Tab-separated table of C-alpha atoms in Angstrom:
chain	number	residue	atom	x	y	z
P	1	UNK	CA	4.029	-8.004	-7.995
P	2	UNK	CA	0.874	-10.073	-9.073
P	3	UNK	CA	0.325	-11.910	-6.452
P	4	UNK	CA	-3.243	-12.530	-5.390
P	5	UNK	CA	-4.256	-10.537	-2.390
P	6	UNK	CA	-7.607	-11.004	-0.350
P	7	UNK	CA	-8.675	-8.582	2.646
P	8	UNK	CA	-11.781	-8.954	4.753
P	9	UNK	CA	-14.222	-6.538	3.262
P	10	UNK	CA	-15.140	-5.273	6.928
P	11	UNK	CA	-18.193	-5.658	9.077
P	12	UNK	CA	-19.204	-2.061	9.943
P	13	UNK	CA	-22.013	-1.834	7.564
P	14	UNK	CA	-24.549	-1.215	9.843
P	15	UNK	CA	-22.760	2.150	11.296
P	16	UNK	CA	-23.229	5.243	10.109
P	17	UNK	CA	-21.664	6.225	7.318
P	18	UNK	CA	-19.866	2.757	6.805
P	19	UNK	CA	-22.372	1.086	4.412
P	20	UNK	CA	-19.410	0.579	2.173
P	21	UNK	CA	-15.590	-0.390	2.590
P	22	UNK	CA	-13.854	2.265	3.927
P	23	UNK	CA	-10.382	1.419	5.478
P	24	UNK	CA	-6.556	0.929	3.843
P	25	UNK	CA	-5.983	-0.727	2.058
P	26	UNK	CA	-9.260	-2.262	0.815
P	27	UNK	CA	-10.532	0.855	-0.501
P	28	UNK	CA	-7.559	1.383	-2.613
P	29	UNK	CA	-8.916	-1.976	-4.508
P	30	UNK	CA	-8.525	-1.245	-8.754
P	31	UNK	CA	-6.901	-2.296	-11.908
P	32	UNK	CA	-3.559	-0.813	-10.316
P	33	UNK	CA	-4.004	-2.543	-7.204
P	34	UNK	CA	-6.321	-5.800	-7.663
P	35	UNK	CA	-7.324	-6.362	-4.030
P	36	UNK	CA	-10.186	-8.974	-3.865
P	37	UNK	CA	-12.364	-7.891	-1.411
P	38	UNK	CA	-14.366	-10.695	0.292
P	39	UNK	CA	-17.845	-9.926	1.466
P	40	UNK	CA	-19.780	-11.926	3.829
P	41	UNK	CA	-23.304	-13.964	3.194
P	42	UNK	CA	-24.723	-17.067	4.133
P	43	UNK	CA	-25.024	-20.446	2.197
P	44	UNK	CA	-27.991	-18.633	0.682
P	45	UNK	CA	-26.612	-15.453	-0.860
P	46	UNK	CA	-27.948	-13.211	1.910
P	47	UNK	CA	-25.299	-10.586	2.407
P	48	UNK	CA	-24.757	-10.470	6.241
P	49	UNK	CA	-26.241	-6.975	7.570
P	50	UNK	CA	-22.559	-5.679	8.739
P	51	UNK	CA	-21.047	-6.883	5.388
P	52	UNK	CA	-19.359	-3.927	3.824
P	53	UNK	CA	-19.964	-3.444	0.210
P	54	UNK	CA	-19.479	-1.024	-2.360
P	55	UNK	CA	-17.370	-0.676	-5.600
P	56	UNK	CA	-14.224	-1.674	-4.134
P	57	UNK	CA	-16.004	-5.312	-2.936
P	58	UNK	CA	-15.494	-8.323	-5.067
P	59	UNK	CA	-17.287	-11.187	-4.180
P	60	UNK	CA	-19.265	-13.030	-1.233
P	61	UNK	CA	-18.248	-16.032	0.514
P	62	UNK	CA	-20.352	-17.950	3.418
P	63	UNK	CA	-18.871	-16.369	6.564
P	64	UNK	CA	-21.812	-17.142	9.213
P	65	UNK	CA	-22.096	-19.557	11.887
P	66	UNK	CA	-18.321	-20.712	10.805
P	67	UNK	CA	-17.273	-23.076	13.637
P	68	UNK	CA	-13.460	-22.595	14.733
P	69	UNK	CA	-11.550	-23.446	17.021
P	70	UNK	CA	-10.064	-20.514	19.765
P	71	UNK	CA	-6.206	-20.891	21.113
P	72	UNK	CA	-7.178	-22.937	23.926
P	73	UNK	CA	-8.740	-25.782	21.608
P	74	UNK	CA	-12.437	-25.568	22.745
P	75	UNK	CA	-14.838	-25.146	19.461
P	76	UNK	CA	-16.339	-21.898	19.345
P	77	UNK	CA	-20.270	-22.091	17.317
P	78	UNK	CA	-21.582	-19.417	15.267
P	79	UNK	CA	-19.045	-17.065	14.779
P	80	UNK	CA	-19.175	-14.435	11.394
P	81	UNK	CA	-18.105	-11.686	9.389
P	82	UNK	CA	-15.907	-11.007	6.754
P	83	UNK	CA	-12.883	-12.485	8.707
P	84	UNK	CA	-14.620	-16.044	8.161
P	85	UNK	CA	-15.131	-15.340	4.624
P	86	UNK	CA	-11.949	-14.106	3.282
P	87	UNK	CA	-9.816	-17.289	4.490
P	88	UNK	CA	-12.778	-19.387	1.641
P	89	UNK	CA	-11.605	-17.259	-0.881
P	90	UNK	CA	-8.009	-17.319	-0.366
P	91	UNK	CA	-8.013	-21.381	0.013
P	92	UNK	CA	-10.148	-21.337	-3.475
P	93	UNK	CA	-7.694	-19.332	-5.017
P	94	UNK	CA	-4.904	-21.569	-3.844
P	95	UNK	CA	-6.838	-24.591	-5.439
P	96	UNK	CA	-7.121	-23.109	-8.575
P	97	UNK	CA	-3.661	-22.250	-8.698
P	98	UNK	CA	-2.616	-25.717	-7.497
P	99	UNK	CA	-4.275	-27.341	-10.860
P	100	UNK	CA	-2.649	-28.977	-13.895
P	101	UNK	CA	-4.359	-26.133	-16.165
P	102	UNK	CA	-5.014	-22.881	-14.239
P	103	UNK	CA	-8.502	-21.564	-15.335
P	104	UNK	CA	-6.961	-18.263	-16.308
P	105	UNK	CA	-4.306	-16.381	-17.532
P	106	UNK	CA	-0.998	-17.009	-15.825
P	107	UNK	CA	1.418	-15.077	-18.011
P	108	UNK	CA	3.496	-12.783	-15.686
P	109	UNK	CA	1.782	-9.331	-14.939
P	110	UNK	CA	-1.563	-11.084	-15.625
P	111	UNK	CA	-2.286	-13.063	-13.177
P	112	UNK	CA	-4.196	-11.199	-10.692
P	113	UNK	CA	-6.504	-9.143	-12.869
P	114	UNK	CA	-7.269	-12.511	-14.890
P	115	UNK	CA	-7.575	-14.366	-11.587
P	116	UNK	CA	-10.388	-11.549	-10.537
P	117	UNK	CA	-12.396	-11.380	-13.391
P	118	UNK	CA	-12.185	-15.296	-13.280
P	119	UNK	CA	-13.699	-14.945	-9.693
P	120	UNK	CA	-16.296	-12.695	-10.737
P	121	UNK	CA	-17.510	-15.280	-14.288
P	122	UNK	CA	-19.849	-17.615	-13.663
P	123	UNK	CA	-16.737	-20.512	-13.973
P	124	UNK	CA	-15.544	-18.868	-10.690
P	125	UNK	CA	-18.766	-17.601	-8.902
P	126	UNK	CA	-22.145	-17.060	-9.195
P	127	UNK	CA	-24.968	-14.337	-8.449
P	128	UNK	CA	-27.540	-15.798	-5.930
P	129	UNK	CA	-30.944	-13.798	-5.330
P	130	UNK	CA	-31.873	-13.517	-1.782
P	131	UNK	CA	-35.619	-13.723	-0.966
P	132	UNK	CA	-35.173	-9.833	-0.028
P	133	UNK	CA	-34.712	-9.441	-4.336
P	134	UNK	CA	-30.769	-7.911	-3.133
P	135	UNK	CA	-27.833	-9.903	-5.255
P	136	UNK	CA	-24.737	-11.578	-4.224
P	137	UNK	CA	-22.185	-12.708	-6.219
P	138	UNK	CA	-21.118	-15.915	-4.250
P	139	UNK	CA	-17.823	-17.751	-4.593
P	140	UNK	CA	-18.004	-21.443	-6.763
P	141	UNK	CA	-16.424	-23.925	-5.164
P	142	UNK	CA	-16.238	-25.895	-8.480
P	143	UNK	CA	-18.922	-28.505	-7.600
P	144	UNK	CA	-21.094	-29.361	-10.864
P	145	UNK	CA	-24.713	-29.066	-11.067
P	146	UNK	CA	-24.917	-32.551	-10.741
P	147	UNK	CA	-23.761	-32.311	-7.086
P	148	UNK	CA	-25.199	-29.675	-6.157
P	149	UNK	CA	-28.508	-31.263	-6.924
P	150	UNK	CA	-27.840	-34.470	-5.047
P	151	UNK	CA	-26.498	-31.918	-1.756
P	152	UNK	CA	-29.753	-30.040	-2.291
P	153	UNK	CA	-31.967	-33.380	-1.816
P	154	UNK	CA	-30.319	-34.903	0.851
């Protein structure tokens, strides 16, 4: 139907046997069926310990220590996992399609798989090295260098 569809990636990673994403309907992520699979790392690019990965996994977003609030109102601290992380990529998603001129490919029966491989270009995320060596490609938020820079001195 090409509409853009983001599941947690799951946070069993450190079970056995469950290194990568395993459960319907993530794992049925592919051209036919462009999931986007949203991993979990912090602000640095360190990919969470329970983060699932594998093939079927997109990209990282920062899902640790999200604050949020629970049903009764009080602010719950430090929460993560995937759950935290998908909800960043959805809202950047719904930015980029809220734009005068949509960074990709809108045509009908395009959008999603131009949408993903958007998401996975530098214009839409980038790879950060953790101090480990281990890769993650993190979602852009569309901040320039030039703010970054300033964020990172402050």
């Amino acid at each position: 139907m090409d509409v853009p569809f983001v599941a947690a990636a799951g946070n069993h990673a450190l079970k056995e046997g469950r290194h990568n994403i395993d459960v319907v309907p993530q794992v049925l992520e592919g051209t036919n069926l462009p999931i986007i699979n949203a991993g979990n790392a912090d602000a640095n690019g360190i990919i969470m310990p329970g983060s699932q990965r594998g093939d079927h996994l997109w990209l990282y977003a920062t899902g640790k220590d999200i604050s949020c609030y629970s049903k009764d109102g009080s602010i719950l601290e430090k929460e993560s996992g995937t759950s935290f992380s998908t909800p960043l990529v959805a809202g950047e998603i719904a930015n980029l399609l809220s734009r005068r001129e949509v960074p990709f490919d809108t045509s009908d029966g395009k959008l999603v798989n131009s949408l993903r491989e958007y998401l996975r270009s530098n214009k839409g995320s980038w790879e950060r090295t953790a101090p480990d060596g281990t890769k993650a490609r993190m979602l852009w938020n569309g901040a320039t260098e030039k703010y970054i820079q300033k964020a990172k001195a402050a």
